[in-house]
mmCIF file of C-alpha atoms in Angstrom:
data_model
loop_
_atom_site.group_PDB
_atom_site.id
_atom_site.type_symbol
_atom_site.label_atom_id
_atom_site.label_comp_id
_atom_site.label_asym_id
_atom_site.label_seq_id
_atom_site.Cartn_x
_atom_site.Cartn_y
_atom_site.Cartn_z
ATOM 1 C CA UNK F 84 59.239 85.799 142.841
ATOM 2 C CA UNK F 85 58.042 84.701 146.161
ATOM 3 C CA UNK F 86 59.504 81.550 148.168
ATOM 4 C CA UNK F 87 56.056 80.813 148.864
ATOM 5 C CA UNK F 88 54.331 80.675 145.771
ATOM 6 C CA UNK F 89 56.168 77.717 143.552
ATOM 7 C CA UNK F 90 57.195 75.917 146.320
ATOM 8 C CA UNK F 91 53.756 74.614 146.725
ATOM 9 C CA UNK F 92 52.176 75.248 143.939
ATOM 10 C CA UNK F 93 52.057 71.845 141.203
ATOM 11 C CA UNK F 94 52.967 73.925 137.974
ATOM 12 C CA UNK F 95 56.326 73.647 137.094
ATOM 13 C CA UNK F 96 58.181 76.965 136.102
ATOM 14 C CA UNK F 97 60.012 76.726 132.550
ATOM 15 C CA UNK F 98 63.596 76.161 134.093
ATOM 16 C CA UNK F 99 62.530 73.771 137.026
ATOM 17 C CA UNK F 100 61.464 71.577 133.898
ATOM 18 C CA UNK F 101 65.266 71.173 133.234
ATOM 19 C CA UNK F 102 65.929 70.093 136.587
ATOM 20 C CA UNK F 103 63.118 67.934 136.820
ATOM 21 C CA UNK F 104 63.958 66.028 133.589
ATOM 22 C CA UNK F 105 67.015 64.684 135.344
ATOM 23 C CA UNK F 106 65.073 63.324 138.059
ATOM 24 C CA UNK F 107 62.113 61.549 135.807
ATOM 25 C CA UNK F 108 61.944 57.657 135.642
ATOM 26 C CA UNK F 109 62.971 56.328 132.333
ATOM 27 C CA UNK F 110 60.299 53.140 131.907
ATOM 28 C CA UNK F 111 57.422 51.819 133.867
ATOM 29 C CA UNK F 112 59.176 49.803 135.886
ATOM 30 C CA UNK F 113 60.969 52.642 137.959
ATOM 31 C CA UNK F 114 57.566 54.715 137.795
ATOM 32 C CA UNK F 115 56.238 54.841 141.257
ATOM 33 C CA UNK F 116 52.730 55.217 142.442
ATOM 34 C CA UNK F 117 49.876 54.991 139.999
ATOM 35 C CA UNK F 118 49.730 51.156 140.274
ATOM 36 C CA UNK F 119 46.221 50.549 138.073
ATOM 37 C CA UNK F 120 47.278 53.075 135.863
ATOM 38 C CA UNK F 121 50.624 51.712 135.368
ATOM 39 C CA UNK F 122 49.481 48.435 134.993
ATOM 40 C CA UNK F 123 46.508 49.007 132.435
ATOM 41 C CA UNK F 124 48.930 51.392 130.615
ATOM 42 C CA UNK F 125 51.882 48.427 130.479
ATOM 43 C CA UNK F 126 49.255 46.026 129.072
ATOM 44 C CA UNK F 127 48.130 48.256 126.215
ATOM 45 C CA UNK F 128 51.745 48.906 124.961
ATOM 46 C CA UNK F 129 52.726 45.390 125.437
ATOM 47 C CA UNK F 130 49.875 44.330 123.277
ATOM 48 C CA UNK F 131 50.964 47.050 120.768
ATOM 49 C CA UNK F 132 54.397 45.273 120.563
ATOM 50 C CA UNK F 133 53.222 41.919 120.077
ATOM 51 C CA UNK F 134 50.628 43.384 116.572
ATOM 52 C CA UNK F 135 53.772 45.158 115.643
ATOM 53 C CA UNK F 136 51.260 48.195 115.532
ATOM 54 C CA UNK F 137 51.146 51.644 116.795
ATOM 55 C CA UNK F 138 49.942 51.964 120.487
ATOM 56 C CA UNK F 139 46.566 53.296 120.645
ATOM 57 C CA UNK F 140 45.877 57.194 121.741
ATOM 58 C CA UNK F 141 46.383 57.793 124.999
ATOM 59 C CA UNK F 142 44.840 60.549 127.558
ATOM 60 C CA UNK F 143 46.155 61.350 130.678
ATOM 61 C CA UNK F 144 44.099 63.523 133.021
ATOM 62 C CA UNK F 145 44.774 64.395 136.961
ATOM 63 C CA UNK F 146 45.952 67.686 138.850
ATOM 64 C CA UNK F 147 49.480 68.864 137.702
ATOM 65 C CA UNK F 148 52.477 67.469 139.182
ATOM 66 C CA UNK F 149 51.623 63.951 139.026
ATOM 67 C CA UNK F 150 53.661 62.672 136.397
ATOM 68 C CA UNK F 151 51.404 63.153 133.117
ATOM 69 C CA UNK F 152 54.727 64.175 131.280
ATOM 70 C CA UNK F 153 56.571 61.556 132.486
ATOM 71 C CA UNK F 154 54.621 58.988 131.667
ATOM 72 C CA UNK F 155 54.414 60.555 127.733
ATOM 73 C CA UNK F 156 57.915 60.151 127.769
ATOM 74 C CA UNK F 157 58.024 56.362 129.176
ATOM 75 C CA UNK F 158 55.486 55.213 126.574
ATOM 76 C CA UNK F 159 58.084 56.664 124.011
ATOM 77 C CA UNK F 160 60.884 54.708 125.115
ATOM 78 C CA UNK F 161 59.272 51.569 125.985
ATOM 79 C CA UNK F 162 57.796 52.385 122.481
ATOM 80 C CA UNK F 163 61.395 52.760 120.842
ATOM 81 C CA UNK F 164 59.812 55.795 119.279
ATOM 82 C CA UNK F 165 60.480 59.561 118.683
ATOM 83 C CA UNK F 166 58.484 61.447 120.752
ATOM 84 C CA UNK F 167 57.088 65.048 119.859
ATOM 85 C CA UNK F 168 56.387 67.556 122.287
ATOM 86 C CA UNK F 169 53.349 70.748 122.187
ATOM 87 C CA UNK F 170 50.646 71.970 124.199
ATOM 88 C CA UNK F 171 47.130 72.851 123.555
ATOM 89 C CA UNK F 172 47.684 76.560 123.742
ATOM 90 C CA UNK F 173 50.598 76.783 121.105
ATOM 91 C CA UNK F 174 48.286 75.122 118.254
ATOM 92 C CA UNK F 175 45.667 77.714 117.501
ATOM 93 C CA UNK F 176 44.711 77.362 114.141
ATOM 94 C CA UNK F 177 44.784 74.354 112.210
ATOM 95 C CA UNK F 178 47.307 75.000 110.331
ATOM 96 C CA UNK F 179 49.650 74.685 112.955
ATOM 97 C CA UNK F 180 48.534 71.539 113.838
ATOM 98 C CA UNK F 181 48.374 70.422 110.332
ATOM 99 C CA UNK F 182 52.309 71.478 110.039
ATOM 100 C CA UNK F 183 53.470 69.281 113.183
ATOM 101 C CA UNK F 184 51.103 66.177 111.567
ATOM 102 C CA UNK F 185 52.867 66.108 108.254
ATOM 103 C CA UNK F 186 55.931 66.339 109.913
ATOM 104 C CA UNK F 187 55.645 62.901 112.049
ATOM 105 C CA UNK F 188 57.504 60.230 111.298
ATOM 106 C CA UNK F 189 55.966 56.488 111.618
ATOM 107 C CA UNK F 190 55.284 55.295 114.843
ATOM 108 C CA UNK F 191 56.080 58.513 116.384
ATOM 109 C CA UNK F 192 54.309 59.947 119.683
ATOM 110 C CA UNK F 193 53.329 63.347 119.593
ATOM 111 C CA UNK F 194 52.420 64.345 123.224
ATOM 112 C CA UNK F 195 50.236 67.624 123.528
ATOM 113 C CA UNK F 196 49.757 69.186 127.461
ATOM 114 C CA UNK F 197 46.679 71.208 128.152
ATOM 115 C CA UNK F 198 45.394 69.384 125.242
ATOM 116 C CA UNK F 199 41.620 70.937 126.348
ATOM 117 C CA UNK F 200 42.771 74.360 125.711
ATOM 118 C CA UNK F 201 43.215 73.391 121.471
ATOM 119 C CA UNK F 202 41.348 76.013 119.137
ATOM 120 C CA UNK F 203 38.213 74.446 117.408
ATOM 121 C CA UNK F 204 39.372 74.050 114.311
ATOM 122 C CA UNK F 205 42.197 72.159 115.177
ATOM 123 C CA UNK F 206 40.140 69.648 117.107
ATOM 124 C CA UNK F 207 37.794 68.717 114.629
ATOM 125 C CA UNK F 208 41.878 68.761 111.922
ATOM 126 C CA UNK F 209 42.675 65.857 114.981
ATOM 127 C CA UNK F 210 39.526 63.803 114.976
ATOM 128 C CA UNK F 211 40.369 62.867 111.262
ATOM 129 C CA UNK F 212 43.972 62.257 112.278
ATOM 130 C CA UNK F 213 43.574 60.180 115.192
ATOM 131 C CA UNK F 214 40.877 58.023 113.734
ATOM 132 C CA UNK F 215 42.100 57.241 109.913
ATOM 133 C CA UNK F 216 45.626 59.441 110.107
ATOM 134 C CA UNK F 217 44.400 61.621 107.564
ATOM 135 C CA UNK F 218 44.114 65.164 107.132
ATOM 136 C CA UNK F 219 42.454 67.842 104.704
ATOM 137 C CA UNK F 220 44.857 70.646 103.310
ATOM 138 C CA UNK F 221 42.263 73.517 102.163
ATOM 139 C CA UNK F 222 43.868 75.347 99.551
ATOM 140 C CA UNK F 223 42.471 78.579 98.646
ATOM 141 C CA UNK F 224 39.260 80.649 99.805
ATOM 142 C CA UNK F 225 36.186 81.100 99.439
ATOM 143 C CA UNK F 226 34.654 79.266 96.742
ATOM 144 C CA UNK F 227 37.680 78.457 94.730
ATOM 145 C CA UNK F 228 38.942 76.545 98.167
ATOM 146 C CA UNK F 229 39.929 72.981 97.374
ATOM 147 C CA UNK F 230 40.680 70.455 100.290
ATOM 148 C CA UNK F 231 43.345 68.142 99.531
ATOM 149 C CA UNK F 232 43.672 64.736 101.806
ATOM 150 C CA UNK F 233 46.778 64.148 102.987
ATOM 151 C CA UNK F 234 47.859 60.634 104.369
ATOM 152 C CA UNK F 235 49.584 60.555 107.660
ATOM 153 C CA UNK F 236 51.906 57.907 108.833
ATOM 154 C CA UNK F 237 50.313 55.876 111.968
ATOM 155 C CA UNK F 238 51.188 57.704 114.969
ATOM 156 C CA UNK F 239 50.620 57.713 118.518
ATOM 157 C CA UNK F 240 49.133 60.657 120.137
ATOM 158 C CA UNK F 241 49.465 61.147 124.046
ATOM 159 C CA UNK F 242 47.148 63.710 125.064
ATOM 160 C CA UNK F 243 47.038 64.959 129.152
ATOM 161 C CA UNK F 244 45.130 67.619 130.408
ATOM 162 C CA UNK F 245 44.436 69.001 134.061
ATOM 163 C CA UNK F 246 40.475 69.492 132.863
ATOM 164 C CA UNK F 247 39.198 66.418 131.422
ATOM 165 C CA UNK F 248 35.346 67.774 131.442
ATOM 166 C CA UNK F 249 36.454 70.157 128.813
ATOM 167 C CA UNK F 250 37.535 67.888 126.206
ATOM 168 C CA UNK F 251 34.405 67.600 123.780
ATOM 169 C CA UNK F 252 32.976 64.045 123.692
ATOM 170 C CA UNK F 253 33.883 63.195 119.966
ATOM 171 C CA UNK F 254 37.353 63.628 121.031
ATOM 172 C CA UNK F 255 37.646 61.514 124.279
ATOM 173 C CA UNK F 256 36.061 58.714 122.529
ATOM 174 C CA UNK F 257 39.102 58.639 119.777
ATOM 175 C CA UNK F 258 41.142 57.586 122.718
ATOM 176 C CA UNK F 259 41.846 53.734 123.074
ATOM 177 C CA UNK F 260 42.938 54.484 126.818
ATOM 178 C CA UNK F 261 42.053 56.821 129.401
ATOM 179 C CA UNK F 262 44.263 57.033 132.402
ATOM 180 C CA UNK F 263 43.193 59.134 135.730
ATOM 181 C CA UNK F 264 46.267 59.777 137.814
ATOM 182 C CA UNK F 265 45.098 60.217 141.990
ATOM 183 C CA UNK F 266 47.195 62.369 144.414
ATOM 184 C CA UNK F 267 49.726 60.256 145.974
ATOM 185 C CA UNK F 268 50.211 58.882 149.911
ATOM 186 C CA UNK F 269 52.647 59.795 152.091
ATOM 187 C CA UNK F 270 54.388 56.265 151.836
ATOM 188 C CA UNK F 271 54.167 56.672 147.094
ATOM 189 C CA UNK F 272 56.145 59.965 147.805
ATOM 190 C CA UNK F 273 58.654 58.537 150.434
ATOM 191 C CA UNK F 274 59.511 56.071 147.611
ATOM 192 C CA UNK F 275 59.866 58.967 145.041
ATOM 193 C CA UNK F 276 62.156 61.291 147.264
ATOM 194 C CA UNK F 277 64.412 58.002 147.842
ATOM 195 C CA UNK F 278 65.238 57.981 144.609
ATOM 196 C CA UNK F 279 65.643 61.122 143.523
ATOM 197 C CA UNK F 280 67.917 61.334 146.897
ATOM 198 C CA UNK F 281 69.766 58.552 145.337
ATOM 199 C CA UNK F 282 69.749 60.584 141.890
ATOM 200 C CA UNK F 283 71.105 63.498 143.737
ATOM 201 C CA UNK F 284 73.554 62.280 145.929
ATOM 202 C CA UNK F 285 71.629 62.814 149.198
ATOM 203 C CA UNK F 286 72.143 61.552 152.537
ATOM 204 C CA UNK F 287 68.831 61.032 154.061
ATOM 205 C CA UNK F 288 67.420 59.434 156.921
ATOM 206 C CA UNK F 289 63.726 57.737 157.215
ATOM 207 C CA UNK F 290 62.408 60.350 159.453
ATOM 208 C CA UNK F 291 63.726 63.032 156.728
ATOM 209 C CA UNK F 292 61.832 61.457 154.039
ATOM 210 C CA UNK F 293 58.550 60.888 155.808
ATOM 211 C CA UNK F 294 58.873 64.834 157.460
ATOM 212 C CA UNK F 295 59.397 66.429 153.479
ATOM 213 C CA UNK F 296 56.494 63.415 151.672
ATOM 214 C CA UNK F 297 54.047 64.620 153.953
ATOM 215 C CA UNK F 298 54.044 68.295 153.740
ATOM 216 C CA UNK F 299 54.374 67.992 150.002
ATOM 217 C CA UNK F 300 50.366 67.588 149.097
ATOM 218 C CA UNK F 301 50.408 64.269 147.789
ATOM 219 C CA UNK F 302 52.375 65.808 144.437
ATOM 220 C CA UNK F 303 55.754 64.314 143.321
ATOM 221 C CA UNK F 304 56.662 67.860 141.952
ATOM 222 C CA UNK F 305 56.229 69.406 145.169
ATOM 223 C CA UNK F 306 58.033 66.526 147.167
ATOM 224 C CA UNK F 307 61.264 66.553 144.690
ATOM 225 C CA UNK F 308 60.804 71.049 145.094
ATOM 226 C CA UNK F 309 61.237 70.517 148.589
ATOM 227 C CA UNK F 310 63.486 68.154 148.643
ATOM 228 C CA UNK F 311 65.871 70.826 146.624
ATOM 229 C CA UNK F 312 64.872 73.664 149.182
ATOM 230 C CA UNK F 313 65.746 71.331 151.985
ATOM 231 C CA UNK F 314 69.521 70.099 150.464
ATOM 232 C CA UNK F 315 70.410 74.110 150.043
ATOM 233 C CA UNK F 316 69.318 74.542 153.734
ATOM 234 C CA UNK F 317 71.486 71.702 154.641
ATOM 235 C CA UNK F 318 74.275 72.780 152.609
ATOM 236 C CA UNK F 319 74.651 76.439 153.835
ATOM 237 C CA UNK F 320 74.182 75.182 157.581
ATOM 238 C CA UNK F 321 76.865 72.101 157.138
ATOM 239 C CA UNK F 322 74.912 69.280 157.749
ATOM 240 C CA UNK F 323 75.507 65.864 155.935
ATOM 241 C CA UNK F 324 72.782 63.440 156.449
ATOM 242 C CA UNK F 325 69.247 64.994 156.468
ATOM 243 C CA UNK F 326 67.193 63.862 159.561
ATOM 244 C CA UNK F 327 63.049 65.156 160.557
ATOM 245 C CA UNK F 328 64.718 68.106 162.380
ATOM 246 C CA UNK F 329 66.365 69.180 159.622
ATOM 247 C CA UNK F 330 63.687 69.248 156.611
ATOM 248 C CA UNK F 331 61.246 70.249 159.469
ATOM 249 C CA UNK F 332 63.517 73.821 159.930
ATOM 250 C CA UNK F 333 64.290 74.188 156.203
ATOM 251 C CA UNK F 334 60.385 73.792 155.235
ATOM 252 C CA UNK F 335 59.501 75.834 158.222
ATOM 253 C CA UNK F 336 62.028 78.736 156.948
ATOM 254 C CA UNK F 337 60.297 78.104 153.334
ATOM 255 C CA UNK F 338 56.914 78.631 155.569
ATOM 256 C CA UNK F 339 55.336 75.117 154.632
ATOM 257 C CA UNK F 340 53.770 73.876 157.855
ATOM 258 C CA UNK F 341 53.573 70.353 158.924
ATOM 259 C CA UNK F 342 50.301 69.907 156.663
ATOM 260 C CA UNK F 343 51.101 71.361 153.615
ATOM 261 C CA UNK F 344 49.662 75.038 153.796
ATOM 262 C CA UNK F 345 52.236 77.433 152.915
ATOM 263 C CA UNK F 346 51.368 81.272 153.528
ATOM 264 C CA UNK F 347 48.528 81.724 151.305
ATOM 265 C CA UNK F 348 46.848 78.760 152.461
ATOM 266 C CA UNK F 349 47.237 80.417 156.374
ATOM 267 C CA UNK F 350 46.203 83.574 154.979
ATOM 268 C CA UNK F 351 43.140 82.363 153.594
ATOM 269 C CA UNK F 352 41.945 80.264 156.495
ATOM 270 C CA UNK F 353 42.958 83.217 158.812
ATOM 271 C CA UNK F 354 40.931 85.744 157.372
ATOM 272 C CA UNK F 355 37.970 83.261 156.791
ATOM 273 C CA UNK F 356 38.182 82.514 161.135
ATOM 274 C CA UNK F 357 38.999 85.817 162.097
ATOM 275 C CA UNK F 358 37.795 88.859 159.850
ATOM 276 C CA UNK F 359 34.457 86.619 158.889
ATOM 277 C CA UNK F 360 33.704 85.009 161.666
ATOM 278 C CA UNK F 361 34.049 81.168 159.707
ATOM 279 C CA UNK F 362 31.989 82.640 156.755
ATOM 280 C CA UNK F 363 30.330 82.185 154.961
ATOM 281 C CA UNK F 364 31.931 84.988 152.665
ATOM 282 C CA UNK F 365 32.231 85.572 149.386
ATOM 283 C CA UNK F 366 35.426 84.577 147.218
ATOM 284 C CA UNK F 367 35.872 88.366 145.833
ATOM 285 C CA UNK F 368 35.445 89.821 149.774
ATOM 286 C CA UNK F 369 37.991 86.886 150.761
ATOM 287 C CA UNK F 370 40.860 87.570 148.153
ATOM 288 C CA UNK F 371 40.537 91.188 148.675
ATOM 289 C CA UNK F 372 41.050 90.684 152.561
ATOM 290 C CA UNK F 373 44.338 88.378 151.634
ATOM 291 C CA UNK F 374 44.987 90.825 149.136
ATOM 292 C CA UNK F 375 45.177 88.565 146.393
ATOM 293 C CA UNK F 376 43.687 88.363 142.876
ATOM 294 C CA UNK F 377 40.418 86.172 143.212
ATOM 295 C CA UNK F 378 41.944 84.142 140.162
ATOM 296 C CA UNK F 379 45.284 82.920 142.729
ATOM 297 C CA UNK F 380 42.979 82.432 145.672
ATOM 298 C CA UNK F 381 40.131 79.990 143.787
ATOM 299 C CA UNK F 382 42.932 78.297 141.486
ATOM 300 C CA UNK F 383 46.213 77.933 144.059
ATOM 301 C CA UNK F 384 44.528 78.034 147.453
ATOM 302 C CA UNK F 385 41.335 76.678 147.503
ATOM 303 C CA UNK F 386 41.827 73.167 145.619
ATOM 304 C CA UNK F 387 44.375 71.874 148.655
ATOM 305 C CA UNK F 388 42.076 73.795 151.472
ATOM 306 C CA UNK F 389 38.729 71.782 149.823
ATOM 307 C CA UNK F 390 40.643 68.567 149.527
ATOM 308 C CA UNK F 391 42.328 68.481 153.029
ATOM 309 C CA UNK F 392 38.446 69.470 154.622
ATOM 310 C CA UNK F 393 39.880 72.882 155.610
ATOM 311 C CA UNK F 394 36.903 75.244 153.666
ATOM 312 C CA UNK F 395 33.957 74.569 152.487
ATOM 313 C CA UNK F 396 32.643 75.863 149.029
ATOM 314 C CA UNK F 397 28.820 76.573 149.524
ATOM 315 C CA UNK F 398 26.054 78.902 147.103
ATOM 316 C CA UNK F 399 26.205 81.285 150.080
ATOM 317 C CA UNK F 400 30.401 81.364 150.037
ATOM 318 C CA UNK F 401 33.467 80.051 151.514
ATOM 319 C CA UNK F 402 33.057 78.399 155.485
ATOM 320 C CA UNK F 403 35.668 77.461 157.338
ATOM 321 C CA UNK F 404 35.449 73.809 158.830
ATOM 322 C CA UNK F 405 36.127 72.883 162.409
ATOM 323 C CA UNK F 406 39.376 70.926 161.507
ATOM 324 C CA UNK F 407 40.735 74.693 159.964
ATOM 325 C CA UNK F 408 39.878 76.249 163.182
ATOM 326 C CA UNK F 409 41.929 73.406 164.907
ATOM 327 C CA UNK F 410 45.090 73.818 162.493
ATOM 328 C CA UNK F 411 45.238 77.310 163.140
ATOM 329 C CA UNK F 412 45.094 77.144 167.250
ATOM 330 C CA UNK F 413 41.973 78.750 167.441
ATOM 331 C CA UNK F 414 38.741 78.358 169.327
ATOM 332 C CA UNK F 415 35.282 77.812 166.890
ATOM 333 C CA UNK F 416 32.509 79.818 167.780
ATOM 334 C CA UNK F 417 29.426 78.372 168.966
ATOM 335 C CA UNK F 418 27.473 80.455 166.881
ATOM 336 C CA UNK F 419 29.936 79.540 163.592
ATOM 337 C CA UNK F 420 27.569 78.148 160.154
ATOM 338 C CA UNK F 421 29.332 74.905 159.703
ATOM 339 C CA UNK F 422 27.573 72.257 161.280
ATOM 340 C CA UNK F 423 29.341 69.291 160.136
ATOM 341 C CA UNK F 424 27.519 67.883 157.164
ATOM 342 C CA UNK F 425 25.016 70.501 156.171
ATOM 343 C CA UNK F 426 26.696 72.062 153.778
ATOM 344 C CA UNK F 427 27.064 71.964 150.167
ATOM 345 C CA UNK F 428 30.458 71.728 148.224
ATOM 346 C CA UNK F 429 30.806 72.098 144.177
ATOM 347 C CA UNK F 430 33.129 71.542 141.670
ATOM 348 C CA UNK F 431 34.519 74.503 139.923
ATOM 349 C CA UNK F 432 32.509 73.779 136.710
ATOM 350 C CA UNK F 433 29.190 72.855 138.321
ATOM 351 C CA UNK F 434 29.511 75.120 140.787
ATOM 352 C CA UNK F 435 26.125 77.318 140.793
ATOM 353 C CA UNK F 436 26.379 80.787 142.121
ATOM 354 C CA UNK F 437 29.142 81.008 145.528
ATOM 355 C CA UNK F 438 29.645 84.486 146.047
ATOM 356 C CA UNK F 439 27.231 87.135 147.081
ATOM 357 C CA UNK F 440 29.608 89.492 145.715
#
């Protein structure tokens, strides 16, 4: 595996969830960043506490790496409750959803990831369940099939998901709460390195913190990453504390530039100026001059490019902006498309047709 491609990416590979673990705040209070969130979410479990009842279902939605898990985990504990882990994608039938019901214990949280990507059949097994803990156990097929209800203990179900528009209406509505977690500043993510720093026995100056928070895209899984890469380049070159020059040669060795953009990012923008003139150009002519799989460029690249007002998403294709041009040291054309607000951006779902592919 490429350097390049987890260390800024927000998905967290299956045994970086190990480390990560280790680094997670245990309750609310030593959550940081998410402030209305956090503060909505503390009400609604305090209130739970004082009815002696269940929390209400809860659904977490942002961009990965901003602490959806975590938080599952806090309302758990502050909870004093079991907590049950699954995803969307490993319940595809109902049956299998049906199995880890039955199986909860009172008071329990179940927390499902991805929750958008659950089969059919198993959403319309968890409307019943979340709104009257009940389920029906069909028994048989065809027309000898006999449904038999089963009562559920009350539970508390913690859903998160990266895709909120995909979740059918009948089941957002069964939520009590809905929490949107935002991309975090530079300062939020100088406050989560300190700690882990502190969790990891790190000595780390001011200017070290603030050099690693703001190349890490506003994600607290890409800050603590870095963090990581930057100790083992500290380690292997004998240095103690960790200053700005420091992380600054690590991340540059790990090819994360002062922004962010690691080498697809570059590669993307680079192509876009050079090869295309600024574009506009179509995504399946861009990935194949990157030579990348259109999937990686649209899902990893583009999201951070859009978001820091590096490329443009318009029905004709992909334009670079004038603050890309800048970034990379090069001079616009007079002659380039963009011109400032006149173009168009979408979101990936509403996005009409963007490639003339």
């Amino acid at each position: 595996m490429s350097v390049e491609g987890p260390l800024t990416t927000a998905g967290a590979e299956p045994e970086e969830r190990v480390i990560e673990a280790a680094l997670r705040p245990k309750n609310l209070d030593d959550f940081v960043g998410q402030p209305r969130v956090r503060q909505q979410l503390s009400l609604v479990l305090e209130a739970s506490k004082i009815r002696e009842r269940v929390a209400d279902h809860v659904l977490l939605s942002g961009p990965p790496g901003l602490g959806k898990t975590t938080l599952a985990m806090i309302i758990a504990a502050e909870m004093n409750s079991p907590l049950r882990i699954s995803s969307g994608p490993a319940i595809q039938h109902a049956g299998d959803l049906a199995a880890i019901l039955s199986s909860l214990s009172e008071g329990e949280v179940l927390f499902l990831d991805e929750i958008h990507r659950m089969s059919r059949p198993a959403e319309e097994m968890l409307y019943m369940a979340m709104e009257d803990f009940r389920v029906d156990i069909v028994v048989g097929k065809g027309a000898g099939a006999t449904a038999i209800p089963l009562d559920l203990p009350p539970f508390t179900l913690v859903g998160a998901t990266t895709r909120a528009g995909l979740l059918p209406g009948p089941l957002r509505d069964r939520f009590g709460f809905t929490g949107h977690l935002e991309f975090y500043s530079v300062e939020e993510l100088e406050l989560v390195l300190r700690r882990s720093a502190m969790l990891m026995d790190l000595k780390v100056n001011s200017a070290g913190f603030y050099e690693v928070a703001s190349r890490s895209r506003g994600t607290p899984r890409i800050a603590n990453r870095l963090l990581r890469r930057v100790r083992d380049w500290a380690l292997v070159h004998g240095i103690e504390q960790i200053d700005a020059r420091t992380a600054s040669a690590a991340l540059d060795m790990y090819e994360v530039d002062a922004r962010g953009l690691d080498r697809l990012d570059r590669s993307v923008l680079h192509a876009l100026c050079t090869k295309f003139g600024g574009g506009p150009v179509g995504l399946s002519t861009l990935a194949i001059a990157v030579g990348e799989e259109t999937e990686t460029v649209e899902s990893v690249a583009e999201p951070f490019l859009v978001r820091e007002g590096l490329l443009g998403r318009t029905p004709r294709g992909r334009i670079a902006t004038p603050q890309a041009w800048e970034h990379l040291g090069l001079t616009m054309p007079k002659d380039a498309v963009f011109s400032g607000q006149s173009y168009i951006s979408f979101d990936d779902e509403e996005s009409p047709i963007v490639s003339e592919d």
